Amino acid sequence: MRVEADGLGWDADGQVILSDVTTVLEPGAFTAVVGPNGSGKTTLLHLVAGLRRPARGLVRLDGVPVHALSARRRARQVALLEQHPDTTLEVTVRQVVALGRIPHVGRWPGARDPGAGLVEEAMRRVEVHHLADRSWASLSGGERQRTHLARALAQEPGLLLLDEPTNHLDLRHQIALLSSVSRLGLTTLAVLHDLDLAAAFCPRILVLSQGRLVAAGPTQGVLDGHLVEEVFGVRAAVTHTDRLRVAWSLPEGPTP
Amino acid sequence: MTRVRRLRVGQSRSAVALLALVSLVILAASIVIALGIGPVRVPPADVLTVVARRLHLVAGHGVSVLDDEIVWQLRLPRIVAAVAVGAGLAQCGCVLQSLTRNDLADPYLLGVSSGAAVGAVCALVLGWALSEVPGRYSVAVSAFVGAIAALAIVLALATGRSGELPAGRTILAGVAVGQLCGAFTSFVVMVFGPRDGARAVLAWTLGSFSGARSGDAILLTVVVGIAVVGLTWCAPLLDAFAFGDVSARSLGVDVRTVRWALLVATALLTAATVAVVGPIGFVGLVVPHVVRLLVGPAHRTLLPLAAVCGGILMLWSDTAARTLGAGQEIPVGVVTAIVGTPVLVVLLRRQARRT
């Protein structure tokens, strides 16, 4: 799916949260959104997902404005993995993944879902099928994120949106989750905090600062030491040895 | 490796069908047995003959006129009303617990019962009544008006600028309106009430099916029947709320519209039951939890099964209420509380052990 953001803007309580974001996500591209806290990353994700109506500008999915779609049709095209989705209900992994079929199934009781097999397939693709009958409460953080990734896949989306998917995961699970995502080959937009992970997995990058898009394009080329220092106020070196790496260094002199 | 330890009936259609069948058989058997219980005992065989004759299934002459009157005219409307109200309250409890993601949500969450109490007090104590309404219905009508007024205030307080109804604010608004209505009710009873006024109001707030006539029973059955079908139709929408509002929206649910529609629909259904039989606690709170433990949280199974179980619980509570006390009815709200509290305690302890 080709995604275009055209002059996107959003305000909250009279404050400009996001302003004039114009960019294109090419079909199949895995793009990272990085930026300091409060730079508007989650807002951008929600605007692209159609969960909020932009104050300015618009989002097009394959040329169709996202707000021209009904909520149900939109959910068949865009899947969102939010930060820490949680529930107190006693649901199993399979039931959580099956939630992804809701936008596709007819409302009439007894309506059969022709894509019901996709639930099992989605669990296999992100390797949670062996957990299918486990309860949500018994899962580790990494298993929960993979379960929700499988739920998102069961939605059969053309666009996958991930909001800090690696938060609270250990290094091994961070790498495992992003590897699974990049193997999917879906158009993906992921908010990431770890610049090194973004550099390793995402061929393209959007850099936000104070609600503005300050850089966009291929990660190798866009992301460099100057940009990191300017946006994050941290000295860093971006190198390309076996892969693109971001190494930061401690500030010199007394720490502020 | 902890698997979910419960009947995994949510997985297989045949197991769900079996459970539905068993619960319906229990409900039917309960109705037949309860029809025979009372000051005059009627054996189940005679009960069945009366019902079959009245439904023109048999041309039986083998029943006495007395049995026919007791079973068909005296007990059946009350029993049908109890089943309908129990089913309706259990449904509303399921829906509200899902929409607010709050385990303690019950059908009276939105101030409906306390608003209805204000209306009932106005009719019972102050004697305000709409002149066009026949006397027997004056309390019911003013209770319904009070319930709707309270609901309107709660919704007005909770609604945000863009029309959204966040769960937390809705619950708080319900609590606030409930407290205010409670204060008004107490004040009126203390200041204006004759000595037996307080008793009448207390009896009303504990609920009773003794006034239920055949018209009430038919009305409640139709309303609850429509609600069961309608809400079960909405089951996938309710499932989508499992992980909260953002998740529901990303699954294609128009959260604002769905929440408004379902909150208002359940409140109207609850108001209808409160107007006829008063507020009856615990059924709408406990039954959804118990049924969820049995079949899991999927609403397509949960809602119809909760309706049947709520009906069974309310039927036996009312049967106990009208037969256990010698010469005097026990308020049905007392019976449901006595049954419901231990169940709730067990559930809470179970949850405490798990976390």
XYZ file of C-alpha atoms in Angstrom:
611
model
C 0.000 0.000 0.000
C 1.252 3.456 -0.908
C 0.699 5.989 1.869
C 0.845 9.743 1.348
C 0.737 12.305 4.125
C 0.041 15.772 2.803
C 0.581 18.783 5.070
C -0.573 16.894 8.174
C -1.157 18.943 11.308
C -2.716 18.460 14.722
C -3.344 20.759 17.707
C -4.259 20.014 21.307
C -5.366 22.676 23.788
C -4.213 25.436 21.451
C -0.719 23.938 21.196
C 0.614 22.805 17.861
C 1.533 19.133 18.286
C 2.244 18.310 14.659
C 2.718 20.665 11.773
C 3.055 20.351 8.021
C 4.195 16.723 7.745
C 4.400 15.731 4.084
C 5.908 12.413 3.100
C 5.305 9.243 1.100
C 5.631 5.628 2.241
C 6.337 3.403 -0.755
C 4.620 -0.018 -0.900
C 6.448 -2.618 1.195
C 8.818 -0.121 2.818
C 9.686 -0.511 6.512
C 9.970 3.041 7.843
C 10.997 4.157 11.335
C 9.662 7.292 13.028
C 12.174 8.675 15.502
C 12.309 11.825 17.575
C 12.532 13.044 21.161
C 9.646 12.635 23.612
C 6.769 14.932 22.723
C 7.872 15.399 19.134
C 4.513 14.110 17.823
C 5.377 10.523 16.863
C 2.288 8.837 18.322
C 0.086 11.642 16.999
C 1.475 11.082 13.510
C 0.750 7.365 13.837
C -2.833 7.982 14.977
C -3.448 10.455 12.148
C -2.139 7.979 9.588
C -4.289 5.255 11.199
C -7.353 7.477 10.784
C -8.048 7.341 14.523
C -7.984 11.127 14.680
C -9.112 13.532 12.055
C -6.212 15.833 11.144
C -6.644 19.517 11.946
C -4.808 20.256 8.704
C -3.870 18.209 5.660
C -4.845 14.639 4.869
C -3.632 11.057 4.554
C -4.181 9.002 1.400
C -4.035 5.219 1.287
C -3.459 4.153 -2.335
C -4.843 7.532 -3.336
C -8.011 7.329 -1.186
C -8.302 9.841 1.677
C -8.395 7.825 4.902
C -11.398 9.781 6.147
C -13.456 8.819 3.123
C -13.380 5.240 4.470
C -15.816 3.892 7.052
C -14.219 2.730 10.298
C -14.767 -0.872 9.259
C -13.254 -0.514 5.780
C -10.336 1.405 7.233
C -9.691 -1.409 9.715
C -9.444 -3.862 6.807
C -6.542 -1.833 5.448
C -4.697 -0.422 8.451
C -3.662 -2.356 11.569
C -2.258 -0.581 14.611
C -0.178 -2.127 17.372
C -0.534 0.356 20.222
C 1.719 0.747 23.259
C 1.096 -1.885 25.966
C -2.333 -3.157 25.017
C -3.634 -4.993 28.076
C -6.814 -6.602 29.362
C -8.117 -8.081 32.590
C -10.274 -10.566 30.689
C -9.308 -14.230 30.669
C -8.657 -14.483 26.958
C -6.445 -16.957 25.159
C -3.851 -16.064 22.538
C -6.104 -17.499 19.816
C -9.025 -15.329 20.972
C -6.862 -12.200 20.936
C -5.597 -12.962 17.437
C -9.178 -13.666 16.309
C -10.121 -10.076 17.271
C -8.308 -9.100 14.088
C -11.084 -10.745 12.068
C -13.769 -8.405 13.483
C -13.613 -5.906 10.578
C -13.989 -8.766 8.086
C -16.740 -10.906 9.605
C -20.420 -10.317 8.861
C -22.462 -9.076 11.798
C -25.201 -11.683 11.560
C -24.905 -14.348 14.236
C -23.581 -17.533 12.697
C -21.950 -15.646 9.836
C -18.943 -17.673 8.727
C -15.638 -15.957 8.164
C -14.053 -17.208 4.939
C -10.704 -16.016 6.294
C -10.924 -17.841 9.634
C -7.830 -19.860 8.696
C -5.865 -16.605 8.728
C -5.916 -16.648 12.530
C -3.853 -19.847 12.596
C -1.658 -18.616 9.775
C -0.992 -15.297 11.515
C -0.018 -17.127 14.713
C 2.414 -19.293 12.727
C 3.958 -16.335 10.921
C 5.002 -14.622 14.150
C 5.587 -17.889 16.019
C 2.916 -17.798 18.674
C 0.981 -20.842 17.396
C 2.448 -23.010 20.145
C 0.911 -20.548 22.659
C -2.555 -20.606 21.051
C -4.404 -21.900 24.128
C -2.361 -20.021 26.716
C -4.104 -17.306 28.720
C -3.151 -13.678 28.139
C -2.287 -13.204 31.823
C 0.399 -15.908 31.647
C 2.305 -14.382 28.706
C 5.621 -12.549 28.909
C 5.995 -9.073 27.451
C 7.559 -10.390 24.264
C 4.831 -13.004 23.813
C 2.165 -10.346 24.295
C 3.674 -8.101 21.626
C 3.941 -11.029 19.199
C 0.337 -11.995 19.953
C -0.811 -8.491 19.061
C 1.360 -8.541 15.963
C -0.451 -11.745 14.956
C -3.785 -10.011 15.690
C -2.718 -7.158 13.410
C -1.796 -9.645 10.657
C -5.193 -11.378 10.976
C -6.644 -8.009 9.938
C -4.990 -8.549 6.512
C -3.769 -4.950 6.477
C -2.008 -3.190 3.644
C -0.396 -0.885 6.202
C 1.021 -1.870 9.584
C 1.522 0.805 12.242
C 3.604 0.044 15.338
C 3.818 2.347 18.352
C 7.047 1.620 20.231
C 6.735 -2.129 19.668
C 10.041 -2.939 21.375
C 9.341 -1.130 24.655
C 9.835 -3.341 27.703
C 11.385 -6.113 25.637
C 14.872 -7.427 26.255
C 17.430 -7.114 23.484
C 16.857 -10.615 22.100
C 13.091 -10.073 21.869
C 13.537 -6.591 20.391
C 15.611 -8.086 17.606
C 13.225 -11.044 17.180
C 10.140 -8.799 16.931
C 11.651 -6.377 14.406
C 13.024 -9.297 12.372
C 9.518 -10.778 12.175
C 8.114 -7.418 11.114
C 10.692 -6.849 8.399
C 10.153 -10.375 7.036
C 6.434 -9.630 6.559
C 7.153 -7.299 3.642
C 4.208 -5.039 4.543
C 4.238 -1.285 4.276
C 5.164 -0.551 7.876
C 5.559 2.599 9.931
C 7.080 2.047 13.379
C 7.749 4.526 16.165
C 11.098 3.521 17.637
C 13.164 5.020 20.431
C 16.327 3.046 19.863
C 18.167 4.676 16.955
C 20.486 1.695 16.596
C 17.533 -0.691 16.172
C 15.985 1.714 13.659
C 19.255 1.840 11.758
C 19.559 -1.938 11.768
C 16.038 -2.833 10.628
C 14.407 0.122 8.872
C 15.615 1.022 5.376
C 13.777 4.331 5.605
C 13.399 6.866 8.403
C 11.318 9.901 9.384
C 12.833 12.224 11.976
C 10.444 14.416 13.964
C 11.410 17.297 16.191
C 8.969 19.633 17.941
C 6.108 18.535 15.730
C 7.985 19.048 12.455
C 9.440 16.574 10.018
C 13.120 17.569 9.981
C 14.471 14.724 7.874
C 13.057 11.881 5.773
C 14.454 9.322 3.365
C 16.790 6.320 3.256
C 18.162 5.696 6.743
C 21.666 5.330 5.349
C 22.257 8.866 4.219
C 19.647 10.676 6.306
C 20.783 9.526 9.717
C 24.144 11.018 10.664
C 25.955 12.332 13.711
C 24.986 15.960 13.075
C 21.290 15.164 12.829
C 21.303 13.083 16.038
C 23.121 15.826 17.923
C 20.807 18.515 16.564
C 17.555 16.614 17.266
C 18.379 14.653 20.416
C 21.200 16.808 21.861
C 23.408 13.724 22.117
C 26.786 13.219 20.461
C 26.690 10.167 18.255
C 28.565 8.524 15.432
C 26.710 6.792 12.610
C 28.900 4.193 10.923
C 28.354 1.525 8.312
C 30.536 -1.503 9.036
C 28.702 -4.860 8.960
C 25.465 -2.860 9.196
C 24.391 0.712 9.838
C 25.180 1.500 13.480
C 24.429 4.389 15.778
C 26.896 4.723 18.667
C 26.376 7.541 21.141
C 28.973 8.916 23.511
C 28.750 10.436 26.975
C 28.904 14.213 27.136
C 32.365 15.568 27.958
C 33.024 17.496 31.122
C 30.662 17.676 34.075
C 27.245 16.148 33.401
C 24.505 18.768 33.490
C 2.935 -23.226 31.614
C -0.503 -22.248 32.842
C -3.304 -22.998 30.488
C -6.675 -21.393 31.030
C -8.394 -23.757 33.418
C -12.055 -23.646 32.556
C -14.462 -25.355 30.276
C -12.985 -24.508 26.933
C -16.407 -24.370 25.396
C -15.640 -21.091 23.680
C -13.702 -23.125 21.146
C -16.259 -25.627 19.934
C -19.697 -24.913 18.586
C -21.115 -28.249 19.699
C -20.092 -27.696 23.335
C -21.691 -24.238 23.291
C -24.860 -25.678 21.769
C -24.957 -28.365 24.441
C -24.521 -25.830 27.235
C -27.240 -23.621 25.735
C -29.571 -26.606 25.513
C -28.861 -27.685 29.105
C -29.446 -24.180 30.464
C -32.716 -23.824 28.524
C -33.908 -27.196 29.865
C -33.035 -26.073 33.396
C -34.934 -22.830 32.825
C -38.019 -24.647 31.515
C -37.931 -27.159 34.360
C -37.479 -24.327 36.875
C -40.542 -22.547 35.501
C -42.673 -25.683 35.762
C -41.505 -26.453 39.304
C -41.841 -22.845 40.478
C -45.387 -22.658 39.082
C -46.291 -25.455 41.452
C -44.656 -23.958 44.539
C -46.610 -21.750 46.908
C -49.274 -21.848 49.593
C -51.203 -24.226 47.338
C -48.917 -26.895 45.890
C -49.626 -28.000 42.359
C -47.833 -31.124 41.095
C -45.685 -30.591 37.951
C -47.942 -32.878 35.905
C -50.957 -30.678 36.675
C -48.925 -27.539 35.943
C -48.046 -28.930 32.523
C -51.684 -29.825 31.872
C -52.814 -26.293 32.766
C -50.204 -24.705 30.513
C -50.881 -27.120 27.642
C -54.634 -26.562 27.900
C -54.219 -22.791 27.951
C -51.976 -22.995 24.887
C -54.697 -25.095 23.195
C -52.332 -28.039 22.888
C -54.673 -30.411 24.709
C -58.361 -30.306 25.428
C -57.775 -31.444 28.985
C -60.566 -31.530 31.542
C -58.407 -33.066 34.240
C -57.492 -29.816 36.033
C -59.492 -27.994 38.630
C -60.531 -24.385 38.063
C -58.604 -23.450 41.196
C -55.349 -24.976 39.913
C -55.871 -23.238 36.594
C -56.359 -19.854 38.233
C -53.417 -20.265 40.591
C -50.991 -21.458 37.942
C -52.048 -19.391 34.939
C -53.368 -16.167 36.430
C -51.649 -15.828 39.771
C -48.167 -17.305 39.358
C -47.325 -17.326 35.659
C -47.213 -13.516 35.095
C -44.991 -13.107 38.125
C -42.673 -15.937 37.078
C -42.415 -14.718 33.484
C -41.675 -11.213 34.741
C -38.939 -12.549 37.050
C -37.280 -14.511 34.235
C -37.455 -11.510 31.871
C -36.056 -9.071 34.435
C -33.254 -11.460 35.446
C -32.340 -12.008 31.808
C -32.447 -8.283 31.043
C -30.314 -7.277 34.023
C -27.708 -9.966 33.278
C -27.494 -8.723 29.668
C -27.062 -5.119 30.749
C -24.362 -6.161 33.219
C -22.365 -7.933 30.491
C -22.591 -4.960 28.157
C -21.678 -2.349 30.765
C -18.775 -4.367 32.162
C -17.404 -4.643 28.639
C -17.963 -1.008 27.610
C -16.458 0.445 30.800
C -13.851 -2.320 31.221
C -14.873 -2.301 34.874
C -15.601 -5.514 36.763
C -17.880 -3.718 39.200
C -20.157 -2.205 36.561
C -23.788 -3.213 36.946
C -27.015 -2.138 35.222
C -27.576 0.662 37.753
C -24.196 2.248 36.950
C -25.705 5.264 35.198
C -27.885 6.397 38.091
C -30.978 4.709 36.701
C -32.043 3.078 39.974
C -31.478 6.139 42.140
C -33.287 8.351 39.630
C -36.146 5.882 39.596
C -36.197 5.985 43.401
C -36.668 9.757 43.269
C -39.614 9.244 40.943
C -41.053 6.521 43.141
C -40.699 8.673 46.249
C -42.493 11.531 44.535
C -45.398 9.204 43.803
C -45.407 7.219 47.063
C -44.711 9.983 49.579
C -45.459 13.320 47.974
C -48.387 11.915 46.036
C -47.360 13.557 42.792
C -48.893 11.563 40.019
C -49.721 12.184 36.421
C -53.484 12.468 36.348
C -53.914 10.524 33.115
C -52.111 7.508 34.546
C -54.248 4.880 36.315
C -53.363 4.590 40.003
C -51.732 1.190 39.775
C -49.181 2.498 37.301
C -48.491 5.880 38.876
C -45.413 4.663 40.768
C -44.103 2.780 37.727
C -44.503 5.771 35.426
C -42.902 8.267 37.787
C -40.066 5.818 38.498
C -39.458 5.492 34.747
C -39.495 9.277 34.315
C -37.053 9.649 37.229
C -34.737 7.022 35.755
C -34.659 8.726 32.359
C -34.045 12.131 33.965
C -31.108 10.751 35.966
C -29.707 9.081 32.861
C -29.957 12.342 30.917
C -28.068 14.222 33.657
C -25.344 11.555 33.826
C -24.871 11.636 30.052
C -24.807 15.444 30.023
C -22.147 15.491 32.752
C -19.997 12.792 31.171
C -20.070 13.813 27.518
C -16.953 15.513 26.229
C -16.649 18.321 23.713
C -16.536 16.033 20.710
C -19.343 13.837 22.034
C -17.188 11.060 23.463
C -18.163 9.232 26.656
C -15.005 8.085 28.444
C -15.638 5.174 30.819
C -14.072 6.779 33.903
C -16.008 10.025 33.672
C -19.261 8.166 32.958
C -18.854 6.068 36.113
C -18.052 9.147 38.216
C -21.040 11.039 36.841
C -23.235 8.034 37.668
C -21.906 7.973 41.230
C -22.443 11.732 41.648
C -26.030 11.671 40.383
C -26.716 8.551 42.453
C -25.516 10.255 45.634
C -27.595 13.351 44.957
C -30.713 11.307 44.225
C -30.112 9.244 47.368
C -29.874 12.398 49.464
C -33.100 13.729 47.956
C -34.906 10.439 48.579
C -33.799 10.286 52.220
C -34.682 13.932 52.782
C -38.186 13.580 51.384
C -38.843 10.417 53.367
C -37.572 11.953 56.637
C -39.258 15.340 56.285
C -42.499 14.708 54.449
C -43.064 11.010 54.884
C -45.787 9.663 57.123
C -44.567 6.843 59.332
C -45.447 4.121 56.844
C -44.000 6.184 53.989
C -40.451 5.168 54.894
C -41.553 1.553 54.913
C -43.193 1.825 51.510
C -40.089 3.475 50.035
C -37.773 0.905 51.601
C -39.932 -1.925 50.256
C -39.836 -0.319 46.800
C -36.032 0.044 46.817
C -35.594 -3.651 47.601
C -37.708 -4.696 44.648
C -40.717 -6.971 44.389
C -42.507 -8.970 41.741
C -45.729 -9.124 43.731
C -47.305 -6.379 41.657
C -46.391 -7.916 38.291
C -49.493 -8.556 36.147
C -49.776 -10.309 32.825
C -49.477 -7.020 30.939
C -46.171 -6.262 32.700
C -44.921 -9.780 32.004
C -45.701 -9.527 28.287
C -44.149 -6.053 28.010
C -40.965 -7.106 29.809
C -40.667 -10.321 27.791
C -40.960 -8.460 24.499
C -38.472 -5.744 25.538
C -35.923 -8.217 26.910
C -36.361 -10.529 23.917
C -35.569 -7.683 21.542
C -32.587 -6.716 23.724
C -31.129 -10.238 23.751
C -31.317 -10.492 19.968
C -30.076 -6.937 19.395
C -27.186 -7.105 21.830
C -26.076 -10.542 20.622
C -26.016 -9.037 17.155
C -23.568 -6.444 18.515
C -21.351 -9.155 20.076
C -18.258 -8.598 17.869
C -18.388 -4.873 18.650
C -18.291 -5.637 22.371
C -15.453 -8.145 21.888
C -13.433 -5.384 20.242
C -13.398 -3.424 23.521
C -11.275 -6.115 25.243
C -8.086 -4.040 24.896
C -9.641 -0.607 25.280
C -10.919 2.216 23.131
C -7.915 2.761 20.849
C -7.781 -0.934 20.076
C -11.537 -1.027 19.399
C -11.210 1.934 17.036
C -8.333 0.341 15.174
C -10.536 -2.746 14.748
C -13.053 -0.622 12.882
C -15.512 0.078 15.710
C -17.024 3.558 15.820
C -16.416 3.783 19.566
C -18.355 7.002 20.181
C -21.535 5.851 18.431
C -21.412 2.314 19.789
C -20.867 3.471 23.350
C -23.682 6.007 23.175
C -26.117 3.584 21.589
C -25.382 0.701 23.937
C -25.270 2.796 27.128
C -28.619 4.392 26.307
C -30.171 1.083 25.218
C -29.104 -0.768 28.368
C -30.186 2.150 30.570
C -33.649 2.193 28.950
C -33.966 -1.556 29.401
C -32.919 -1.242 33.045
C -35.308 1.673 33.568
C -38.162 -0.452 32.221
C -37.395 -3.229 34.700
C -36.949 -0.789 37.593
C -40.260 0.883 36.837
C -42.113 -2.430 37.067
C -40.317 -4.282 39.868
C -37.925 -1.803 41.488
C -34.138 -2.039 41.581
C -32.838 -5.552 42.274
C -29.125 -5.779 42.905
C -26.444 -8.402 42.304
C -28.018 -10.300 39.384
C -26.629 -7.856 36.814
C -23.272 -7.770 38.599
C -22.643 -11.425 39.411
C -24.228 -13.414 36.581
C -21.929 -11.977 33.855
C -18.855 -12.899 35.908
C -20.041 -16.440 36.595
C -20.981 -17.099 32.967
C -17.684 -15.592 31.789
C -15.858 -18.071 34.021
C -17.815 -20.880 32.366
C -17.579 -19.985 28.688
C -15.007 -17.218 28.398
C -15.454 -13.588 27.391
C -16.697 -13.951 23.785
C -19.991 -12.060 23.744
C -21.737 -14.156 21.106
C -21.874 -16.987 23.663
C -21.752 -14.904 26.821
C -24.804 -12.714 26.185
C -27.473 -15.362 25.453
C -26.166 -17.675 28.155
C -26.046 -14.860 30.728
C -29.660 -14.050 29.850
C -30.784 -17.622 30.531
C -28.751 -17.876 33.756
C -29.970 -14.472 34.958
C -33.524 -15.626 34.321
C -32.989 -18.826 36.320
C -31.367 -16.978 39.238
C -34.088 -14.330 39.407
C -36.838 -16.950 39.125
C -35.533 -18.928 42.110
C -34.786 -15.766 44.099
C -38.367 -14.618 43.644
C -39.718 -18.089 44.393
C -37.744 -18.033 47.654
C -38.920 -14.490 48.332
C -42.596 -15.373 48.051
C -42.520 -18.729 49.849
C -39.826 -18.771 52.557
C -41.185 -16.081 54.851
C -44.218 -17.270 56.794
C -47.133 -15.019 55.977
C -44.939 -12.233 54.609
C -42.836 -11.832 51.491
C -39.098 -11.351 51.801
C -37.950 -8.529 49.479
C -36.412 -10.173 46.411
C -33.433 -7.793 46.604
C -32.570 -9.317 49.973
C -32.582 -12.827 48.484
C -30.403 -11.878 45.506
C -27.957 -10.153 47.873
C -27.792 -13.237 50.110
C -27.109 -15.452 47.091
C -24.971 -12.932 45.218
C -22.593 -11.789 47.947
C -20.927 -15.183 48.585
C -20.545 -15.696 44.846
C -18.932 -12.289 44.493
C -16.615 -12.943 47.448
C -15.481 -16.251 45.916
C -14.818 -14.478 42.614
C -12.819 -11.720 44.292
C -10.710 -14.188 46.263
C -10.091 -16.170 43.107
C -8.902 -13.031 41.346
C -6.749 -12.043 44.343
C -4.978 -15.399 44.246
C -4.278 -15.076 40.558
C -2.525 -11.711 40.693
